[in-house]
Short mmCIF file of C-alpha atoms and ligand atoms in Angstrom, two decimals:
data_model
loop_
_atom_site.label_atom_id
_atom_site.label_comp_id
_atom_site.label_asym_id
_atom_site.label_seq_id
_atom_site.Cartn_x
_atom_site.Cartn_y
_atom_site.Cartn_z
CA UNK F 1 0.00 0.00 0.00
CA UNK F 2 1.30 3.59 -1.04
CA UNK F 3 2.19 5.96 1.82
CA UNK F 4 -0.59 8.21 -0.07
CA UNK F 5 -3.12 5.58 0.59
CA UNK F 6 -2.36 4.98 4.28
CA UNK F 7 -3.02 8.83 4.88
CA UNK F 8 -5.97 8.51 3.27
CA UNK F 9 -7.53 5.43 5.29
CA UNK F 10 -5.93 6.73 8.26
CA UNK F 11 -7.92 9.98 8.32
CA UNK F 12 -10.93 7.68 7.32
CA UNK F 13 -10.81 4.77 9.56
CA UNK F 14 -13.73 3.93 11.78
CA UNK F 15 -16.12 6.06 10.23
CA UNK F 16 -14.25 9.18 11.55
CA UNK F 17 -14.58 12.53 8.97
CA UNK F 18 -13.11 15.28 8.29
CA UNK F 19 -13.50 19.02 10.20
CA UNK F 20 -13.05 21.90 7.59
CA UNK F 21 -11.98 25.08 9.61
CA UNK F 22 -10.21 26.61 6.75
CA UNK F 23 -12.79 29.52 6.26
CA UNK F 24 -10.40 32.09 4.78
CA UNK F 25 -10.56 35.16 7.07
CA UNK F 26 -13.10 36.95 5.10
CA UNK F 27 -15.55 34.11 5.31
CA UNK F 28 -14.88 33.57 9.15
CA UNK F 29 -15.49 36.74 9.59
CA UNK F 30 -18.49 36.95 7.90
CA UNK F 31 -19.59 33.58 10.17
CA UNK F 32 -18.51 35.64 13.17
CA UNK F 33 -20.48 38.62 11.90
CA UNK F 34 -23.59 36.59 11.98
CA UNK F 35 -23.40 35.75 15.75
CA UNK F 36 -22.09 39.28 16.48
CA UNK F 37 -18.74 38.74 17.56
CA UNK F 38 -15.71 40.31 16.52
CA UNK F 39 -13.13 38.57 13.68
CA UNK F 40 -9.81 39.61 15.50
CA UNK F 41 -7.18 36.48 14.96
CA UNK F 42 -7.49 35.90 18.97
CA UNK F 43 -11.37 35.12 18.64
CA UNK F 44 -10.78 33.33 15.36
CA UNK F 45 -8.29 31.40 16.92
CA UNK F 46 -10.08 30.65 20.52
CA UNK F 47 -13.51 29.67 18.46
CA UNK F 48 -11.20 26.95 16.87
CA UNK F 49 -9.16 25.72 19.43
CA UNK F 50 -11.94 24.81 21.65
CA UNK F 51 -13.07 22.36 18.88
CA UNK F 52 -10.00 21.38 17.97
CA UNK F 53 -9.32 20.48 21.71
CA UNK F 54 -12.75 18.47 22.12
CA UNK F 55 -12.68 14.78 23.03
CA UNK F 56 -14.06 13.82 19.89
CA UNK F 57 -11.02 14.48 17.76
CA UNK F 58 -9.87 11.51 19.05
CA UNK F 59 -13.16 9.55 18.31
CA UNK F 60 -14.58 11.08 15.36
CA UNK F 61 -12.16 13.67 13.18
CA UNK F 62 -9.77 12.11 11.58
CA UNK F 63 -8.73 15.37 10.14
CA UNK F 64 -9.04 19.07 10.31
CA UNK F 65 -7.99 21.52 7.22
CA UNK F 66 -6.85 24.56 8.02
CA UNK F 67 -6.57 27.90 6.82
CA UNK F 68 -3.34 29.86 6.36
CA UNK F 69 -3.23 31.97 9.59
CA UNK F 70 -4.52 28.97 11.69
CA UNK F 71 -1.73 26.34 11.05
CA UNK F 72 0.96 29.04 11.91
CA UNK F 73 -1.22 30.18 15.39
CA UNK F 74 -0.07 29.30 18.99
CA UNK F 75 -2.88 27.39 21.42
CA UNK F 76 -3.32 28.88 24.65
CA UNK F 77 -1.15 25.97 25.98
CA UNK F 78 1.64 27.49 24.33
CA UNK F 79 1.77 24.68 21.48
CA UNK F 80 1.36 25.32 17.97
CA UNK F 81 -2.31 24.07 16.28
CA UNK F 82 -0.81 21.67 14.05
CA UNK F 83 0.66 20.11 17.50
CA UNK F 84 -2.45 20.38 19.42
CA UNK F 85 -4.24 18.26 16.61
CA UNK F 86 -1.56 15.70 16.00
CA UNK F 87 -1.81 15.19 19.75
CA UNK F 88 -5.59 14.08 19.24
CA UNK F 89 -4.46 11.33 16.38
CA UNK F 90 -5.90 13.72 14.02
CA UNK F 91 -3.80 14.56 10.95
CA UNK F 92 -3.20 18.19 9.64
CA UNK F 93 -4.51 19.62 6.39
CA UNK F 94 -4.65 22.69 4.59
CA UNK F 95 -6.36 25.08 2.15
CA UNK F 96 -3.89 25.66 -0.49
CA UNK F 97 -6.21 27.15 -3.09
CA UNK F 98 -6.28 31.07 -3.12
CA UNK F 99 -10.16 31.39 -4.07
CA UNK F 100 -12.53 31.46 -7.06
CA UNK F 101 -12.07 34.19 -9.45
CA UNK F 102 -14.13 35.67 -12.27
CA UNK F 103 -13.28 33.07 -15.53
CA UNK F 104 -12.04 34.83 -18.25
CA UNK F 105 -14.36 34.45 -21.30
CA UNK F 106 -17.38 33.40 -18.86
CA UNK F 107 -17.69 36.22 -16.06
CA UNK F 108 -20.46 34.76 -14.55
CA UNK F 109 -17.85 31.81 -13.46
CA UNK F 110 -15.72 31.33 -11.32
CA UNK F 111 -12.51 29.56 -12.07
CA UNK F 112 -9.74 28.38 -8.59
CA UNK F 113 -6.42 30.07 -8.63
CA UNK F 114 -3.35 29.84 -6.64
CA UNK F 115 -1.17 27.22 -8.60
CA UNK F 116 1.46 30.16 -8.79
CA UNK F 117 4.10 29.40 -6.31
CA UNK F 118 2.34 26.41 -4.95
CA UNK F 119 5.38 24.07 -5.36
CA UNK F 120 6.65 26.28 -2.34
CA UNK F 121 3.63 26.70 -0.10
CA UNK F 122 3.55 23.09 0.10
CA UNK F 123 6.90 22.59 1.28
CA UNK F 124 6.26 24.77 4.06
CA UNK F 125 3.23 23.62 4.77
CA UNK F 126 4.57 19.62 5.07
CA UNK F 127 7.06 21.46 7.31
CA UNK F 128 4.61 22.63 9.66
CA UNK F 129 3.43 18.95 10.10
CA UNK F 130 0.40 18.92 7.12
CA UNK F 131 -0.27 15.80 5.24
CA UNK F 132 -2.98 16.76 3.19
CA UNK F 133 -4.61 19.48 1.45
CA UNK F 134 -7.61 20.86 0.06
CA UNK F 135 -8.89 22.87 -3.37
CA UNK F 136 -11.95 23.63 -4.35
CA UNK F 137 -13.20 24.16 -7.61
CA UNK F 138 -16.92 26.10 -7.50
CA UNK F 139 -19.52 25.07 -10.27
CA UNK F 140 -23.08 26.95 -10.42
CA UNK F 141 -26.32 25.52 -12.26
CA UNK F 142 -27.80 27.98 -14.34
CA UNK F 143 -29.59 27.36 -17.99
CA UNK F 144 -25.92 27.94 -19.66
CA UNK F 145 -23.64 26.77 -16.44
CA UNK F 146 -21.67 25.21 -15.77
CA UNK F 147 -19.90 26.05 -19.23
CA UNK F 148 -17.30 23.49 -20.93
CA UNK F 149 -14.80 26.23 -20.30
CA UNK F 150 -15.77 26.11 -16.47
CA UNK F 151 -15.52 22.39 -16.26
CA UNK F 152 -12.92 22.09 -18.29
CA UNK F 153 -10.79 24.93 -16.40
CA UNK F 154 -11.42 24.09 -12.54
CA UNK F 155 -10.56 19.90 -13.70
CA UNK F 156 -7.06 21.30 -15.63
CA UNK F 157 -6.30 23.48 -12.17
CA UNK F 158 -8.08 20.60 -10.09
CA UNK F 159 -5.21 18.09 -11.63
CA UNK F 160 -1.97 20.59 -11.53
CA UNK F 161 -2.78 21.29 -8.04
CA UNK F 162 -3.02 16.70 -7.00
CA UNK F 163 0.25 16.56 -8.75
CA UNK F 164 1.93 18.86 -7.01
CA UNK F 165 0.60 17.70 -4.09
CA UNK F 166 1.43 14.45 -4.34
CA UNK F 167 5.20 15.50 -5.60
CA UNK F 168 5.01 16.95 -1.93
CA UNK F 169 3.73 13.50 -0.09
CA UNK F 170 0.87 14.64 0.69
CA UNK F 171 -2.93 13.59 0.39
CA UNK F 172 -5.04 15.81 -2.13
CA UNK F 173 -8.46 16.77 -1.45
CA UNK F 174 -10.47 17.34 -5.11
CA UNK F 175 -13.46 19.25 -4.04
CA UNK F 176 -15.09 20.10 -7.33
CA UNK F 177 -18.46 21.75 -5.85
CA UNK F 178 -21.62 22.15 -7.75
CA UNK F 179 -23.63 24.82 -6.08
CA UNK F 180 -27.64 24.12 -4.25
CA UNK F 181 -27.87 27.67 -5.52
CA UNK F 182 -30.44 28.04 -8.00
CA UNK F 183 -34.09 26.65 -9.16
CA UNK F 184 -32.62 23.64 -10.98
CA UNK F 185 -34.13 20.51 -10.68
CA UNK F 186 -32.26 17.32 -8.55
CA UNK F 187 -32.03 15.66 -12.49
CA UNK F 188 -30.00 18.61 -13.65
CA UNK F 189 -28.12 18.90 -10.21
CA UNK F 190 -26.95 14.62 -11.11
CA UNK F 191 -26.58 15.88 -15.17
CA UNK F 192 -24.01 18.50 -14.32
CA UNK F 193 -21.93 16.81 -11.40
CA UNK F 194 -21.66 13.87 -13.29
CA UNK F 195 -20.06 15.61 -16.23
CA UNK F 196 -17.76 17.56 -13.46
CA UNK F 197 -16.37 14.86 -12.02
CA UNK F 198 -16.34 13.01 -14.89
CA UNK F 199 -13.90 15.82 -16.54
CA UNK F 200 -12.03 15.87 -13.17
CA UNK F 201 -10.98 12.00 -13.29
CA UNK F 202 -10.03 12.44 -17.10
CA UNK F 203 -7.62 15.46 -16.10
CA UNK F 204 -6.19 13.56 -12.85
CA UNK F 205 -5.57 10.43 -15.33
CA UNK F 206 -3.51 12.74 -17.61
CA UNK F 207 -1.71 14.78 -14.96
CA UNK F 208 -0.53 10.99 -13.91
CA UNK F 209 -2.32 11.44 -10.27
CA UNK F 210 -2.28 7.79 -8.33
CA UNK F 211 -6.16 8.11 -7.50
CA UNK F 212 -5.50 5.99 -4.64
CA UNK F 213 -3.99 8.54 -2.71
CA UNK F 214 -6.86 11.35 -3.12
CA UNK F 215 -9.91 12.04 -1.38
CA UNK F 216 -12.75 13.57 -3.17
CA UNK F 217 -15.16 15.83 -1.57
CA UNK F 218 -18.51 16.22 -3.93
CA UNK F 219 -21.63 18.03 -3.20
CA UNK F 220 -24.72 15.51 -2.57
CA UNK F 221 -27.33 15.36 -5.53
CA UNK F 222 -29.71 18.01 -4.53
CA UNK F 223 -32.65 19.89 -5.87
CA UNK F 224 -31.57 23.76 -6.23
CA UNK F 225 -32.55 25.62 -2.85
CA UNK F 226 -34.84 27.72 -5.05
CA UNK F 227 -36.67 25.06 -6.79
CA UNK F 228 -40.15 24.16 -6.25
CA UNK F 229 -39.17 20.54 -6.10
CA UNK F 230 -38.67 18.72 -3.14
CA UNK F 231 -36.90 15.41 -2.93
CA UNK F 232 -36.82 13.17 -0.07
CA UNK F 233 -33.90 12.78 1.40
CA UNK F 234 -34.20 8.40 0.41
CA UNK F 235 -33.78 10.48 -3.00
CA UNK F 236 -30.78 11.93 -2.50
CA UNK F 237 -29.14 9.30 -1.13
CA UNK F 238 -29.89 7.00 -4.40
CA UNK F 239 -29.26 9.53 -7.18
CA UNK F 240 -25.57 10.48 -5.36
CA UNK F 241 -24.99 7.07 -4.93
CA UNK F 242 -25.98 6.94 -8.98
CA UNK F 243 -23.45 10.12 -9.27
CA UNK F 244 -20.80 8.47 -7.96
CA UNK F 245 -21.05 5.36 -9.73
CA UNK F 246 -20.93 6.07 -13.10
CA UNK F 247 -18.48 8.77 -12.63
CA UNK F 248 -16.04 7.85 -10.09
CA UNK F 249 -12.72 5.15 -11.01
CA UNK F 250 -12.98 2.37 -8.48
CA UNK F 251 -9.30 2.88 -7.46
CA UNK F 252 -10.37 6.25 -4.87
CA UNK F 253 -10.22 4.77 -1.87
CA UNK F 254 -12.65 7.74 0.03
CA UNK F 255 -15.53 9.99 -0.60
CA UNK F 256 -16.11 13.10 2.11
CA UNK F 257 -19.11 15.39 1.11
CA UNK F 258 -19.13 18.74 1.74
CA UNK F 259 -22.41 19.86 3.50
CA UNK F 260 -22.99 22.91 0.78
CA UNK F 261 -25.64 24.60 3.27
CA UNK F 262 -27.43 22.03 4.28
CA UNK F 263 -28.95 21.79 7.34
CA UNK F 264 -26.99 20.45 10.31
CA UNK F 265 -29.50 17.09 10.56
CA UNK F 266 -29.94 17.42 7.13
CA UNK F 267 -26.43 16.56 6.08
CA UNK F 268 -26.35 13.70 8.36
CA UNK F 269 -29.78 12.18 7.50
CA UNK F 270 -28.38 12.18 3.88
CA UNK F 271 -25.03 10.25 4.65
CA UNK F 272 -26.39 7.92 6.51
CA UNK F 273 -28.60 6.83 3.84
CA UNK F 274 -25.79 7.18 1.36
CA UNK F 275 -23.92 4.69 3.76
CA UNK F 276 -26.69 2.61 4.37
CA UNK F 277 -26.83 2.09 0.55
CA UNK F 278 -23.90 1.91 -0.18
CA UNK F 279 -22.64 -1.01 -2.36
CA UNK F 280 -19.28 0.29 -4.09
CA UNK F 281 -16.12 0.23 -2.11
CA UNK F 282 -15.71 3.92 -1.38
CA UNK F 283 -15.47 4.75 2.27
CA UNK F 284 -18.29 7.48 2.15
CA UNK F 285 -17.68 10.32 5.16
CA UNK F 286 -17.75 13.73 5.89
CA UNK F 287 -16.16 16.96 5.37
CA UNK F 288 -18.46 19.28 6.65
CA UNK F 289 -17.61 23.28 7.63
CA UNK F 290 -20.61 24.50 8.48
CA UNK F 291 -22.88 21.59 9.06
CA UNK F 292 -20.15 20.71 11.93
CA UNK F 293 -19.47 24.02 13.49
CA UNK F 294 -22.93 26.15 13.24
CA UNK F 295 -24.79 24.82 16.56
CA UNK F 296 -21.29 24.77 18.59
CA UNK F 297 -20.63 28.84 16.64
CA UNK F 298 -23.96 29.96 18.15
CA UNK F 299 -23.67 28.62 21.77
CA UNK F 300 -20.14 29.92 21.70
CA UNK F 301 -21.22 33.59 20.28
CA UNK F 302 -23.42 33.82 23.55
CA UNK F 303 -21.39 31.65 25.83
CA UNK F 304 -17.70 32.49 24.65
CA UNK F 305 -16.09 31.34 28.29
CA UNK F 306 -18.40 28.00 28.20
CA UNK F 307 -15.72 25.95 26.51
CA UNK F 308 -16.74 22.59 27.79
CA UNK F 309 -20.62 23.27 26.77
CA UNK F 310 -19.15 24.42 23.26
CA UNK F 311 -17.11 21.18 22.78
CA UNK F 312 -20.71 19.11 24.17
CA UNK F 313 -22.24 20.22 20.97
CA UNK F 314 -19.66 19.78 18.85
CA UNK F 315 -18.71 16.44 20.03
CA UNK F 316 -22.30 15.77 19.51
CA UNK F 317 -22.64 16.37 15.88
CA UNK F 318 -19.48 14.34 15.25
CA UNK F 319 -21.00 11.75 16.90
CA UNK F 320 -23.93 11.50 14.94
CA UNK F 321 -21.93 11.84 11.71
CA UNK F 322 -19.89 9.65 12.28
CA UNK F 323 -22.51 7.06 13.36
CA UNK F 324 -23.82 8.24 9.83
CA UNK F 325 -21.11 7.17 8.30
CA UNK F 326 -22.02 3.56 9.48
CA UNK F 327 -25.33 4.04 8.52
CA UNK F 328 -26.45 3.89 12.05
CA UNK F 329 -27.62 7.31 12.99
CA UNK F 330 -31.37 7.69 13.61
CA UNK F 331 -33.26 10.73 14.61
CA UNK F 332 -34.11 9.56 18.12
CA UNK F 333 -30.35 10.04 19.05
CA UNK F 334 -30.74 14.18 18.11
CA UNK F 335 -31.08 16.11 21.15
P1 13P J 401 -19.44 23.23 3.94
O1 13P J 401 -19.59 21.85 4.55
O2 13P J 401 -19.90 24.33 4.85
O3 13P J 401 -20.03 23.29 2.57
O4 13P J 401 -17.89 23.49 3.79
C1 13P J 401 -17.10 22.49 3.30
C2 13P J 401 -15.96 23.06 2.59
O5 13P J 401 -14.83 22.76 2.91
C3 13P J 401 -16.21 23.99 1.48
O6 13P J 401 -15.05 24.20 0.75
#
């Protein structure tokens, strides 16, 4: 087995997931802004060390990505956050994209950048102790959209960024996302992220990426949040699991969705479904920002010296997704 691939499963392994705390400032603060507290680095950095010090790190997240100013902060205990998770058995990943742009020739698209230099970053950021990293490519559903140039430019930048990664040791996390954003219909929502990760895989192959040492991180098959449709959530689970199929090489060892702005209970309800369905031999998990952190953000924002009560709800909703990764959550366990 490839070094790549033991990262992988080892941030996977008994149906732990994945924390994403790598909100880039201006998106933390605008998280912050919501609950009316103020974005300085020292509340940015207390909000995340109290999860990142919870008792289910050791249980539950296998790994945390991190932002830029967060793997190079101190902990209140005087060690540095990549330390503090490592100490939990949790392994240390990053955000190594430098945000969507305006694509050229389709300025209603966005299109990933930050290859420039990236060589670099990741040598410094394997220094600090990371062994995996994330990019995200950002896809919206509109009549026109996703164009071929979209999907064809996010893949190419999708693919230069795994090799380099790789080149580095270190695990690559594809996150090509297709937006809920939208009246489109759950049929167009599986149409479009087929063809996107579809056009991913083909650029990966040809960029010579060993797909057993990625993780991708996919939206779930949804009906657009403005759409009159409503889909059960037995629905989702089969036409992602349908995504995924006829799109995905059997070689990637692990799926983690991305919760998109779904509902806390929401996102769980659908992975445990997709688990419970689940017949290929992906490990299907989580990656969730928001849909991890938004019940243990708003206690905090009114309860900032409460750190144990913080972590209680946190640890809580890693519990349940990781018992949704085993397909054993049910609603009766929600508090
Ligand atoms: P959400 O789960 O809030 O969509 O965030 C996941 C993520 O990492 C987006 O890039």
């Amino acid at each position: 087995m490839s070094e790549l691939n033991n990262i992988v499963l080892k941030i996977l392994e008994n149906g732990k997931g994945i924390l994403a705390a790598d909100e880039s400032t201006a998106t933390m603060t605008k998280r912050l802004d919501s609950v009316n507290v103020p974005s300085t680095p020292e509340n940015r950095l207390m909000f995340r060390e109290t999860l990142f010090s919870s008792s289910s790190m050791k249980n539950y997240i296998g790994g945390v990505i991190l932002y830029d100013e967060t793997i190079r902060q101190i902990s209140s205990k005087k060690n540095t956050i990549p330390e503090l998770i490592l100490n939990t058995g949790s392994l240390v990943g990053i955000k190594v994209d430098t945000g969507a742009k305006i694509l050229a020739g389709s300025p209603y698209e966005k299109i990933t950048e930050g290859l420039d230099g990236l060589r670099e970053r990741l040598k410094e950021y394997y220094k600090l102790g990371a062994k995996f990293t994330k990019w995200r490519g950002v896809y919206n559903i509109d009549k026109n959209y996703p164009s071929k140039l979209s999907i064809h430019s996010n893949a190419h930048a999708l693919a230069r960024y795994s090799a380099l990664v790789q080149e580095c040791n270190m695990v690559p996390i594809v996150e090509p996302e297709v937006l809920m954003d939208g009246e489109h219909s759950a049929k167009e929502c599986l149409e479009k992220t087929s063809e996107v990760i579809k056009r991913c895989f083909e650029e990966l192959i040809i960029h010579k990426v060993d797909l057993k040492g990625i993780i991708l991180k996919p939206n779930m098959i949804l009906a657009g949040n403005k759409s009159k449709e409503k889909i059960t959530n037995e629905e989702v689970a089969k036409l992602t699991l349908e995504c995924l199929k006829s799109s995905v090489p059997s070689e990637v060892p692990g799926i983690a969705f991305l919760s998109g702005g779904q509902s806390e209970i929401e996102s769980t309800e659908n992975l445990n479904l997709i688990s419970k369905h689940n017949t290929t031999s992906f490990i299907m998990s989580y990656s969730y920002g928001r849909a991890l952190q938004q019940g243990a953000l708003k206690f905090w924002s009114k309860n900032i010296e409460d750190i144990e009560g913080t972590q209680q709800i946190f640890n809580h909703r890693t519990k349940m997704n990781t018992l949704a990764t085993q397909g054993k959550w049910s609603k009766d366990f929600e508090i």
